[in-house]
């Protein structure tokens, strides 16, 4: 097996390709900071590449054949795409899977309040985060407000240079003697992650207003003054929300607003070898999978890519991997090919092979003691395969069958893909789950793989450009084989 640095293997031409791929990946990250934004961008890219929405085919009563490309979207947050192969669907598919949700702060359904001159939005964090990492950072708000009449208002504020940003405060160090004694999990508590969104009362006196006007205003509003002063900052924010998004306070109730780090993906290091960005878990695997799907030409087996939501909170809900969305979509695709039966569907699923992709922990020399050096991924050493994940004795893991691991090794070697095998960290220090075990329930071959990440789940995560590119190459090698 190749346990070596990918950069050492690359020709100048490949280094250029790596940079080019990283550039496109960073653009994807900038466009997709939520699962909805990712879905929109994915759909744009695959439609340009000739993919047709399943619903459209159903309405037009069209059929599918080898070479066709079809996709389905679940509630604007998950996508399944298929490039129909030459072999019968019943013989199984080659499936790439990854998730497009990332840890963040979600705005609550009744969030807006004023406290001592600050307008604040109450949040509930999503996924596993070190809460103390999310304070004193410039934050952006992305999401949708769905009004009662069904109209969707898109919110995206904090990303443009002249946009305002938002933040969660932290206690000044000068007064932090007690706070600094607390356990890291308690330093910043979940309910303390409230977003500061304003500090200016709605009615403030303009000192340059002429005296006569001032007097008139005073007479007009003498009685309202007291009422207006209460929650005047909150009222100011509501007025802005009304003007900008035509939304009322009640509309927060049917909104999905996500608070994410403000700012773009950046190259990192003097040598620009790395990428620092929000949400690389797991958009790095999602993007590489998407790119591989768009690259593969005339596959033998049907190539399938599943980019799902809710992995970070247990793959639950209609848009998570545990939903029947995928299975239903495969049944529809089979039906349009004229080969559907319950048995054919079962056979298709059980005969499929899957690369279930998610990020892996990269060895961090500053915290060397937390890793088993022989069984950890190194940043820059290529695509990562995890035979198993889980925690406390592999609990919750899809432990890939050795026979399947052997098939995959062969494919990667034949495709000249630099890869490494890894576990998250030392036994009994913790662990993590992926979507692999859910697909394995169909009896299909599944292995965890992906890209190594430093600072996983932090507001800014780091990957190696070479790993991102090499992983895309690994996906292409996989999709081109008949497993
Ligand atoms: Mn993940
Ligand atoms: Mn994660």
Tab-separated table of C-alpha atoms and ligand atoms in Angstrom:
chain	number	residue	atom	x	y	z
A	1	UNK	CA	0.000	0.000	0.000
A	2	UNK	CA	1.123	3.525	-0.755
A	3	UNK	CA	1.781	5.296	2.537
A	4	UNK	CA	3.345	8.339	1.014
A	5	UNK	CA	2.831	11.993	0.461
A	6	UNK	CA	0.721	12.625	-2.624
A	7	UNK	CA	2.597	15.771	-3.622
A	8	UNK	CA	5.761	13.681	-4.120
A	9	UNK	CA	3.934	11.550	-6.684
A	10	UNK	CA	2.552	14.423	-8.713
A	11	UNK	CA	3.978	15.769	-11.935
A	12	UNK	CA	3.856	19.539	-12.508
A	13	UNK	CA	0.815	18.947	-14.672
A	14	UNK	CA	-0.964	17.093	-11.874
A	15	UNK	CA	-0.115	19.848	-9.383
A	16	UNK	CA	-1.794	22.293	-11.741
A	17	UNK	CA	-4.853	20.039	-12.032
A	18	UNK	CA	-4.960	19.806	-8.246
A	19	UNK	CA	-4.976	23.602	-7.926
A	20	UNK	CA	-7.664	23.907	-10.551
A	21	UNK	CA	-9.828	21.326	-8.825
A	22	UNK	CA	-9.313	23.048	-5.466
A	23	UNK	CA	-10.423	26.326	-6.978
A	24	UNK	CA	-13.679	24.804	-8.218
A	25	UNK	CA	-14.175	23.093	-4.862
A	26	UNK	CA	-13.708	26.365	-2.976
A	27	UNK	CA	-16.283	28.019	-5.217
A	28	UNK	CA	-18.690	25.212	-4.382
A	29	UNK	CA	-18.058	25.766	-0.660
A	30	UNK	CA	-18.730	29.482	-1.028
A	31	UNK	CA	-22.002	28.842	-2.815
A	32	UNK	CA	-23.132	26.070	-0.490
A	33	UNK	CA	-23.008	26.893	3.184
A	34	UNK	CA	-26.269	25.076	3.958
A	35	UNK	CA	-27.732	21.803	2.723
A	36	UNK	CA	-30.311	23.768	0.704
A	37	UNK	CA	-27.673	25.940	-0.956
A	38	UNK	CA	-25.584	22.832	-1.724
A	39	UNK	CA	-28.622	21.116	-3.251
A	40	UNK	CA	-29.304	24.134	-5.478
A	41	UNK	CA	-25.698	24.244	-6.657
A	42	UNK	CA	-25.564	20.480	-7.260
A	43	UNK	CA	-28.788	20.614	-9.284
A	44	UNK	CA	-27.427	23.518	-11.357
A	45	UNK	CA	-24.253	21.589	-12.135
A	46	UNK	CA	-25.907	18.280	-12.988
A	47	UNK	CA	-28.625	19.875	-15.121
A	48	UNK	CA	-25.877	21.560	-17.143
A	49	UNK	CA	-24.378	18.091	-17.575
A	50	UNK	CA	-27.597	16.638	-18.964
A	51	UNK	CA	-29.228	15.174	-15.858
A	52	UNK	CA	-33.048	15.311	-15.957
A	53	UNK	CA	-35.295	15.474	-12.922
A	54	UNK	CA	-37.189	12.258	-12.244
A	55	UNK	CA	-40.468	14.119	-11.622
A	56	UNK	CA	-40.294	15.587	-15.129
A	57	UNK	CA	-39.852	12.139	-16.682
A	58	UNK	CA	-42.770	10.797	-14.664
A	59	UNK	CA	-45.040	13.631	-15.770
A	60	UNK	CA	-44.099	13.186	-19.402
A	61	UNK	CA	-44.370	9.390	-19.062
A	62	UNK	CA	-40.874	8.987	-20.505
A	63	UNK	CA	-38.619	5.979	-20.109
A	64	UNK	CA	-34.963	5.490	-19.207
A	65	UNK	CA	-32.206	3.535	-20.937
A	66	UNK	CA	-28.457	2.999	-20.673
A	67	UNK	CA	-26.556	6.262	-20.914
A	68	UNK	CA	-29.401	8.386	-19.506
A	69	UNK	CA	-28.872	10.619	-16.510
A	70	UNK	CA	-31.590	11.238	-13.950
A	71	UNK	CA	-31.848	12.823	-10.510
A	72	UNK	CA	-34.322	13.349	-7.700
A	73	UNK	CA	-34.375	15.925	-4.919
A	74	UNK	CA	-35.890	15.413	-1.477
A	75	UNK	CA	-37.377	18.541	0.128
A	76	UNK	CA	-34.651	20.786	-1.314
A	77	UNK	CA	-32.053	19.201	0.995
A	78	UNK	CA	-30.928	15.875	-0.469
A	79	UNK	CA	-30.126	14.665	-3.979
A	80	UNK	CA	-29.902	11.231	-5.586
A	81	UNK	CA	-28.425	11.034	-9.086
A	82	UNK	CA	-28.056	8.135	-11.479
A	83	UNK	CA	-26.023	7.689	-14.644
A	84	UNK	CA	-27.614	4.563	-16.122
A	85	UNK	CA	-25.051	1.894	-17.010
A	86	UNK	CA	-24.927	-0.785	-19.670
A	87	UNK	CA	-25.538	-3.653	-17.232
A	88	UNK	CA	-29.038	-4.364	-15.916
A	89	UNK	CA	-29.935	-2.374	-12.852
A	90	UNK	CA	-30.756	-5.679	-11.164
A	91	UNK	CA	-27.022	-6.437	-11.200
A	92	UNK	CA	-26.477	-3.567	-8.769
A	93	UNK	CA	-25.007	-0.087	-8.864
A	94	UNK	CA	-21.782	1.617	-7.886
A	95	UNK	CA	-22.854	4.131	-5.283
A	96	UNK	CA	-21.070	7.185	-3.898
A	97	UNK	CA	-22.611	8.678	-0.761
A	98	UNK	CA	-21.787	11.742	1.309
A	99	UNK	CA	-23.594	14.328	3.395
A	100	UNK	CA	-24.130	18.029	2.798
A	101	UNK	CA	-25.260	19.177	6.263
A	102	UNK	CA	-22.618	20.635	8.584
A	103	UNK	CA	-22.461	21.674	12.243
A	104	UNK	CA	-23.793	25.174	12.869
A	105	UNK	CA	-26.148	27.249	15.015
A	106	UNK	CA	-29.824	27.089	14.015
A	107	UNK	CA	-32.095	30.007	14.855
A	108	UNK	CA	-34.965	28.966	17.109
A	109	UNK	CA	-38.607	29.284	16.092
A	110	UNK	CA	-39.327	32.145	18.517
A	111	UNK	CA	-35.885	33.698	18.597
A	112	UNK	CA	-35.938	37.479	18.723
A	113	UNK	CA	-35.668	39.303	22.036
A	114	UNK	CA	-34.118	42.392	23.515
A	115	UNK	CA	-31.917	42.468	26.575
A	116	UNK	CA	-30.344	45.660	27.919
A	117	UNK	CA	-30.114	47.377	24.593
A	118	UNK	CA	-29.137	44.385	22.480
A	119	UNK	CA	-31.419	42.633	20.013
A	120	UNK	CA	-30.591	38.929	20.109
A	121	UNK	CA	-31.563	35.781	18.232
A	122	UNK	CA	-31.813	32.637	20.310
A	123	UNK	CA	-30.146	29.593	18.709
A	124	UNK	CA	-29.995	25.832	19.131
A	125	UNK	CA	-26.760	24.331	17.892
A	126	UNK	CA	-26.870	21.589	15.245
A	127	UNK	CA	-24.443	18.677	15.350
A	128	UNK	CA	-21.429	18.164	17.584
A	129	UNK	CA	-19.577	21.383	18.282
A	130	UNK	CA	-17.086	22.736	20.814
A	131	UNK	CA	-19.339	25.604	21.837
A	132	UNK	CA	-16.456	27.825	22.903
A	133	UNK	CA	-15.209	27.917	19.298
A	134	UNK	CA	-18.293	29.773	18.073
A	135	UNK	CA	-17.967	32.991	20.101
A	136	UNK	CA	-16.405	36.288	18.916
A	137	UNK	CA	-16.378	35.223	15.271
A	138	UNK	CA	-18.005	37.073	12.379
A	139	UNK	CA	-21.087	34.995	11.568
A	140	UNK	CA	-23.496	34.992	8.629
A	141	UNK	CA	-27.148	33.972	8.425
A	142	UNK	CA	-28.219	31.693	5.558
A	143	UNK	CA	-31.587	30.113	5.021
A	144	UNK	CA	-35.192	30.479	4.081
A	145	UNK	CA	-38.333	31.977	5.513
A	146	UNK	CA	-41.459	30.268	4.216
A	147	UNK	CA	-44.434	32.537	4.618
A	148	UNK	CA	-47.956	31.355	5.302
A	149	UNK	CA	-48.924	31.810	1.668
A	150	UNK	CA	-46.121	29.440	0.680
A	151	UNK	CA	-43.722	32.029	-0.711
A	152	UNK	CA	-40.058	31.448	0.022
A	153	UNK	CA	-37.804	34.287	1.059
A	154	UNK	CA	-34.109	33.524	0.713
A	155	UNK	CA	-31.852	34.945	3.391
A	156	UNK	CA	-28.101	35.245	2.869
A	157	UNK	CA	-26.454	38.002	4.855
A	158	UNK	CA	-22.898	38.341	6.100
A	159	UNK	CA	-20.959	37.127	3.071
A	160	UNK	CA	-20.588	40.177	0.840
A	161	UNK	CA	-17.866	42.647	1.799
A	162	UNK	CA	-20.364	45.372	2.630
A	163	UNK	CA	-22.819	43.042	4.407
A	164	UNK	CA	-23.120	43.303	8.179
A	165	UNK	CA	-22.065	40.245	10.199
A	166	UNK	CA	-23.376	38.880	13.494
A	167	UNK	CA	-21.642	37.449	16.537
A	168	UNK	CA	-21.899	35.654	19.849
A	169	UNK	CA	-20.199	37.539	22.660
A	170	UNK	CA	-17.720	36.172	25.183
A	171	UNK	CA	-16.716	37.518	28.588
A	172	UNK	CA	-13.633	39.738	28.574
A	173	UNK	CA	-10.541	37.957	29.876
A	174	UNK	CA	-10.102	40.577	32.602
A	175	UNK	CA	-13.210	39.276	34.364
A	176	UNK	CA	-12.866	35.635	33.444
A	177	UNK	CA	-11.179	34.265	36.541
A	178	UNK	CA	-14.202	32.098	37.357
A	179	UNK	CA	-15.067	31.244	33.783
A	180	UNK	CA	-11.522	30.047	33.109
A	181	UNK	CA	-11.838	27.493	35.906
A	182	UNK	CA	-14.783	25.802	34.189
A	183	UNK	CA	-14.626	22.619	32.138
A	184	UNK	CA	-14.375	23.310	28.395
A	185	UNK	CA	-17.852	21.804	27.874
A	186	UNK	CA	-19.275	24.341	30.330
A	187	UNK	CA	-17.268	27.462	29.466
A	188	UNK	CA	-19.897	28.463	26.924
A	189	UNK	CA	-23.236	26.756	27.445
A	190	UNK	CA	-25.745	26.002	24.682
A	191	UNK	CA	-28.163	28.687	25.830
A	192	UNK	CA	-25.350	31.250	25.823
A	193	UNK	CA	-24.944	30.916	22.059
A	194	UNK	CA	-27.321	33.766	21.306
A	195	UNK	CA	-26.581	35.924	18.346
A	196	UNK	CA	-26.245	39.692	18.752
A	197	UNK	CA	-28.052	41.294	15.822
A	198	UNK	CA	-28.570	44.933	16.794
A	199	UNK	CA	-28.000	47.736	19.287
A	200	UNK	CA	-29.844	50.766	17.926
A	201	UNK	CA	-33.334	51.769	19.118
A	202	UNK	CA	-35.889	52.370	16.403
A	203	UNK	CA	-36.661	55.959	17.462
A	204	UNK	CA	-33.551	57.912	18.187
A	205	UNK	CA	-33.383	61.653	18.225
A	206	UNK	CA	-31.557	63.209	15.340
A	207	UNK	CA	-29.406	65.902	17.017
A	208	UNK	CA	-29.267	67.853	13.752
A	209	UNK	CA	-33.030	67.961	13.344
A	210	UNK	CA	-34.232	71.572	13.594
A	211	UNK	CA	-35.844	72.700	16.811
A	212	UNK	CA	-39.263	73.333	15.275
A	213	UNK	CA	-39.539	69.811	13.858
A	214	UNK	CA	-38.304	68.400	17.160
A	215	UNK	CA	-41.121	70.200	18.997
A	216	UNK	CA	-43.770	68.962	16.558
A	217	UNK	CA	-42.522	65.406	16.812
A	218	UNK	CA	-42.548	65.599	20.581
A	219	UNK	CA	-46.193	66.696	20.645
A	220	UNK	CA	-47.170	63.968	18.178
A	221	UNK	CA	-45.534	61.182	20.010
A	222	UNK	CA	-45.631	62.246	23.635
A	223	UNK	CA	-48.024	59.461	24.541
A	224	UNK	CA	-46.293	56.807	22.474
A	225	UNK	CA	-42.854	57.538	23.846
A	226	UNK	CA	-42.996	55.131	26.731
A	227	UNK	CA	-44.400	52.288	24.679
A	228	UNK	CA	-41.907	52.866	21.877
A	229	UNK	CA	-38.960	52.886	24.250
A	230	UNK	CA	-39.726	49.351	25.366
A	231	UNK	CA	-37.914	46.886	23.104
A	232	UNK	CA	-37.010	49.722	20.755
A	233	UNK	CA	-33.915	47.876	19.505
A	234	UNK	CA	-35.929	44.744	18.766
A	235	UNK	CA	-38.524	46.903	17.004
A	236	UNK	CA	-35.771	48.411	14.920
A	237	UNK	CA	-34.658	44.946	13.821
A	238	UNK	CA	-38.239	43.926	13.033
A	239	UNK	CA	-38.619	47.052	10.882
A	240	UNK	CA	-35.481	46.097	8.957
A	241	UNK	CA	-36.678	42.508	8.526
A	242	UNK	CA	-40.022	43.816	7.282
A	243	UNK	CA	-38.352	46.124	4.809
A	244	UNK	CA	-35.723	43.662	3.595
A	245	UNK	CA	-37.617	40.369	3.614
A	246	UNK	CA	-41.236	41.457	4.041
A	247	UNK	CA	-41.375	39.208	7.110
A	248	UNK	CA	-43.202	39.533	10.418
A	249	UNK	CA	-41.901	38.287	13.736
A	250	UNK	CA	-44.235	35.262	13.519
A	251	UNK	CA	-42.601	34.200	10.250
A	252	UNK	CA	-39.538	32.963	12.189
A	253	UNK	CA	-41.798	30.069	13.130
A	254	UNK	CA	-41.701	28.651	9.588
A	255	UNK	CA	-38.113	29.608	8.819
A	256	UNK	CA	-34.899	27.611	8.610
A	257	UNK	CA	-32.116	30.067	9.328
A	258	UNK	CA	-28.609	28.749	9.874
A	259	UNK	CA	-25.819	30.714	11.490
A	260	UNK	CA	-22.466	29.869	9.928
A	261	UNK	CA	-18.983	31.419	9.949
A	262	UNK	CA	-18.919	34.440	7.623
A	263	UNK	CA	-16.326	34.461	4.881
A	264	UNK	CA	-14.963	32.510	1.977
A	265	UNK	CA	-12.904	29.368	1.658
A	266	UNK	CA	-9.205	30.260	1.603
A	267	UNK	CA	-5.967	28.653	0.561
A	268	UNK	CA	-3.825	27.973	3.627
A	269	UNK	CA	-0.061	27.926	4.075
A	270	UNK	CA	2.720	29.853	2.304
A	271	UNK	CA	2.767	26.950	-0.151
A	272	UNK	CA	-1.033	27.150	-0.615
A	273	UNK	CA	-1.192	23.391	-0.149
A	274	UNK	CA	-4.256	23.406	2.076
A	275	UNK	CA	-7.822	24.710	2.106
A	276	UNK	CA	-9.329	26.377	5.149
A	277	UNK	CA	-13.095	26.673	5.033
A	278	UNK	CA	-16.336	26.178	6.883
A	279	UNK	CA	-18.354	23.001	6.279
A	280	UNK	CA	-15.743	20.750	4.675
A	281	UNK	CA	-17.285	17.918	6.714
A	282	UNK	CA	-18.668	16.592	4.526
A	283	UNK	CA	-18.964	18.885	1.540
A	284	UNK	CA	-15.442	17.897	0.571
A	285	UNK	CA	-16.593	14.323	-0.135
A	286	UNK	CA	-19.884	15.588	-1.582
A	287	UNK	CA	-18.073	17.815	-4.063
A	288	UNK	CA	-15.500	15.175	-5.018
A	289	UNK	CA	-18.332	12.642	-5.520
A	290	UNK	CA	-20.286	15.092	-7.654
A	291	UNK	CA	-17.211	15.846	-9.753
A	292	UNK	CA	-16.536	12.130	-10.246
A	293	UNK	CA	-20.150	11.566	-11.368
A	294	UNK	CA	-19.783	14.345	-13.923
A	295	UNK	CA	-16.482	12.940	-15.137
A	296	UNK	CA	-17.463	9.300	-15.642
A	297	UNK	CA	-18.394	8.373	-19.209
A	298	UNK	CA	-20.590	5.404	-20.198
A	299	UNK	CA	-20.233	3.331	-17.013
A	300	UNK	CA	-20.772	-0.447	-17.109
A	301	UNK	CA	-22.723	-0.454	-13.845
A	302	UNK	CA	-25.192	2.306	-13.114
A	303	UNK	CA	-23.311	5.047	-11.287
A	304	UNK	CA	-25.275	6.533	-8.409
A	305	UNK	CA	-24.491	9.403	-6.090
A	306	UNK	CA	-26.395	10.206	-2.927
A	307	UNK	CA	-25.835	13.522	-1.211
A	308	UNK	CA	-27.924	13.614	1.930
A	309	UNK	CA	-28.849	15.795	4.874
A	310	UNK	CA	-29.003	15.241	8.662
A	311	UNK	CA	-25.910	13.035	9.034
A	312	UNK	CA	-24.624	15.246	11.813
A	313	UNK	CA	-27.714	14.541	13.911
A	314	UNK	CA	-28.089	10.820	13.262
A	315	UNK	CA	-29.275	10.596	9.618
A	316	UNK	CA	-32.879	11.043	10.770
A	317	UNK	CA	-35.828	12.682	9.032
A	318	UNK	CA	-37.111	12.521	5.464
A	319	UNK	CA	-33.928	14.056	4.065
A	320	UNK	CA	-31.521	11.925	6.124
A	321	UNK	CA	-30.028	8.628	4.963
A	322	UNK	CA	-32.441	6.558	7.033
A	323	UNK	CA	-35.359	7.882	4.988
A	324	UNK	CA	-36.968	5.753	2.257
A	325	UNK	CA	-36.171	8.517	-0.251
A	326	UNK	CA	-33.278	6.590	-1.786
A	327	UNK	CA	-35.072	3.254	-1.996
A	328	UNK	CA	-38.197	4.897	-3.462
A	329	UNK	CA	-36.098	6.706	-6.048
A	330	UNK	CA	-34.313	3.503	-7.122
A	331	UNK	CA	-37.743	1.845	-7.511
A	332	UNK	CA	-38.931	4.728	-9.712
A	333	UNK	CA	-35.787	4.593	-11.857
A	334	UNK	CA	-36.181	0.846	-12.279
A	335	UNK	CA	-39.818	1.305	-13.211
A	336	UNK	CA	-38.915	3.830	-15.896
A	337	UNK	CA	-36.496	1.250	-17.290
A	338	UNK	CA	-39.321	-1.259	-17.439
A	339	UNK	CA	-37.612	-3.701	-15.086
A	340	UNK	CA	-39.241	-2.972	-11.755
A	341	UNK	CA	-40.336	-5.704	-9.413
A	342	UNK	CA	-39.942	-5.917	-5.665
A	343	UNK	CA	-37.437	-8.715	-6.141
A	344	UNK	CA	-35.438	-6.847	-8.790
A	345	UNK	CA	-35.231	-3.844	-6.476
A	346	UNK	CA	-33.964	-6.013	-3.587
A	347	UNK	CA	-31.421	-7.615	-5.911
A	348	UNK	CA	-30.255	-4.263	-7.231
A	349	UNK	CA	-29.679	-2.944	-3.729
A	350	UNK	CA	-28.010	-6.046	-2.330
A	351	UNK	CA	-25.711	-6.415	-5.350
A	352	UNK	CA	-24.573	-2.799	-5.211
A	353	UNK	CA	-21.198	-1.625	-3.964
A	354	UNK	CA	-20.787	1.628	-2.108
A	355	UNK	CA	-18.124	4.100	-1.102
A	356	UNK	CA	-19.693	5.828	1.884
A	357	UNK	CA	-17.700	8.982	2.151
A	358	UNK	CA	-17.152	11.169	5.122
A	359	UNK	CA	-14.221	13.052	6.523
A	360	UNK	CA	-11.610	11.334	8.639
A	361	UNK	CA	-9.472	12.883	11.358
A	362	UNK	CA	-6.055	14.028	10.218
A	363	UNK	CA	-3.097	13.409	12.510
A	364	UNK	CA	-2.382	16.569	14.470
A	365	UNK	CA	1.193	16.731	15.845
A	366	UNK	CA	0.078	19.135	18.561
A	367	UNK	CA	-2.234	16.429	19.907
A	368	UNK	CA	-0.142	13.430	18.909
A	369	UNK	CA	-1.100	11.472	22.016
A	370	UNK	CA	-4.717	11.143	20.804
A	371	UNK	CA	-3.841	9.151	17.682
A	372	UNK	CA	-2.421	5.734	16.898
A	373	UNK	CA	0.337	6.785	14.515
A	374	UNK	CA	0.127	3.569	12.513
A	375	UNK	CA	-3.623	3.803	12.045
A	376	UNK	CA	-4.429	7.431	11.445
A	377	UNK	CA	-4.766	9.518	8.304
A	378	UNK	CA	-2.087	12.080	7.465
A	379	UNK	CA	-2.915	15.321	5.705
A	380	UNK	CA	-1.532	15.049	2.176
A	381	UNK	CA	-1.208	11.262	2.138
A	382	UNK	CA	-4.193	10.665	-0.116
A	383	UNK	CA	-7.682	9.224	0.005
A	384	UNK	CA	-8.603	7.643	3.336
A	385	UNK	CA	-10.305	4.264	3.802
A	386	UNK	CA	-11.777	3.344	7.153
A	387	UNK	CA	-12.599	-0.349	7.415
A	388	UNK	CA	-14.651	0.607	10.433
A	389	UNK	CA	-15.696	3.689	12.393
A	390	UNK	CA	-17.759	3.754	15.596
A	391	UNK	CA	-16.662	4.036	19.203
A	392	UNK	CA	-16.099	1.910	22.305
A	393	UNK	CA	-15.358	-1.377	20.598
A	394	UNK	CA	-16.475	-0.415	17.055
A	395	UNK	CA	-20.006	0.203	18.344
A	396	UNK	CA	-22.292	1.652	15.675
A	397	UNK	CA	-19.870	0.867	12.885
A	398	UNK	CA	-20.247	-0.688	9.463
A	399	UNK	CA	-17.202	-2.918	9.555
A	400	UNK	CA	-16.460	-3.434	5.854
A	401	UNK	CA	-15.976	-7.033	4.771
A	402	UNK	CA	-12.332	-7.916	4.147
A	403	UNK	CA	-13.273	-9.349	0.728
A	404	UNK	CA	-14.694	-5.969	-0.273
A	405	UNK	CA	-11.682	-4.126	1.132
A	406	UNK	CA	-9.533	-6.336	-1.111
A	407	UNK	CA	-11.633	-5.449	-4.189
A	408	UNK	CA	-11.288	-1.760	-3.384
A	409	UNK	CA	-7.512	-2.002	-2.807
A	410	UNK	CA	-7.156	-3.563	-6.214
A	411	UNK	CA	-9.191	-0.837	-7.908
A	412	UNK	CA	-7.220	1.930	-6.212
A	413	UNK	CA	-3.885	0.337	-7.101
A	414	UNK	CA	-4.946	-0.176	-10.711
A	415	UNK	CA	-6.126	3.421	-10.873
A	416	UNK	CA	-2.809	4.574	-9.354
A	417	UNK	CA	-4.715	6.281	-6.527
A	418	UNK	CA	-2.714	7.212	-3.433
A	419	UNK	CA	-4.627	6.007	-0.416
A	420	UNK	CA	-4.196	5.336	3.281
A	421	UNK	CA	-6.185	3.385	5.865
A	422	UNK	CA	-7.147	4.912	9.168
A	423	UNK	CA	-9.194	5.027	12.327
A	424	UNK	CA	-10.425	8.258	13.835
A	425	UNK	CA	-8.110	8.146	16.828
A	426	UNK	CA	-6.927	6.021	19.717
A	427	UNK	CA	-9.245	3.292	20.976
A	428	UNK	CA	-11.626	4.529	23.696
A	429	UNK	CA	-10.934	8.233	23.203
A	430	UNK	CA	-14.230	8.760	21.398
A	431	UNK	CA	-15.438	8.049	17.900
A	432	UNK	CA	-18.013	8.904	15.305
A	433	UNK	CA	-20.592	7.489	12.943
A	434	UNK	CA	-21.373	7.864	9.250
A	435	UNK	CA	-24.143	6.824	6.851
A	436	UNK	CA	-22.352	3.565	5.932
A	437	UNK	CA	-24.256	1.287	8.302
A	438	UNK	CA	-27.610	2.394	6.868
A	439	UNK	CA	-26.882	1.321	3.296
A	440	UNK	CA	-25.276	-1.874	4.558
A	441	UNK	CA	-28.730	-2.876	5.838
A	442	UNK	CA	-29.617	-3.791	2.235
A	443	UNK	CA	-26.860	-6.377	2.353
A	444	UNK	CA	-24.691	-4.381	-0.017
A	445	UNK	CA	-20.939	-3.979	0.180
A	446	UNK	CA	-20.088	-0.687	1.873
A	447	UNK	CA	-16.840	0.845	3.035
A	448	UNK	CA	-16.182	4.162	4.736
A	449	UNK	CA	-13.745	6.437	2.995
A	450	UNK	CA	-13.084	10.106	2.407
A	451	UNK	CA	-10.755	12.989	3.046
A	452	UNK	CA	-8.666	13.755	6.143
A	453	UNK	CA	-9.606	16.964	7.947
A	454	UNK	CA	-7.811	18.982	10.591
A	455	UNK	CA	-9.997	20.898	13.109
A	456	UNK	CA	-13.023	18.747	12.263
A	457	UNK	CA	-16.329	20.402	13.284
A	458	UNK	CA	-14.578	23.680	14.121
A	459	UNK	CA	-15.838	26.834	12.396
A	460	UNK	CA	-12.867	26.616	10.022
A	461	UNK	CA	-11.753	23.158	8.957
A	462	UNK	CA	-8.614	22.310	6.978
A	463	UNK	CA	-8.002	19.830	4.155
A	464	UNK	CA	-5.119	19.163	1.770
A	465	UNK	CA	-5.690	20.092	-1.861
A	466	UNK	CA	-3.860	16.912	-2.891
A	467	UNK	CA	-6.198	14.751	-0.767
A	468	UNK	CA	-9.290	16.364	-2.263
A	469	UNK	CA	-8.034	15.750	-5.793
A	470	UNK	CA	-6.813	12.243	-5.067
A	471	UNK	CA	-10.171	11.325	-3.538
A	472	UNK	CA	-11.982	12.493	-6.654
A	473	UNK	CA	-9.597	10.272	-8.659
A	474	UNK	CA	-10.423	7.373	-6.359
A	475	UNK	CA	-14.157	7.879	-6.934
A	476	UNK	CA	-13.692	7.922	-10.700
A	477	UNK	CA	-11.650	4.695	-10.562
A	478	UNK	CA	-14.456	3.101	-8.517
A	479	UNK	CA	-17.292	4.231	-10.803
A	480	UNK	CA	-15.504	2.926	-13.879
A	481	UNK	CA	-15.261	-0.624	-12.518
A	482	UNK	CA	-17.899	-3.320	-12.602
A	483	UNK	CA	-17.947	-4.592	-9.024
B	1	LIG	MN1	-19.351	13.930	8.389
B	2	LIG	MN1	-19.319	15.412	11.157
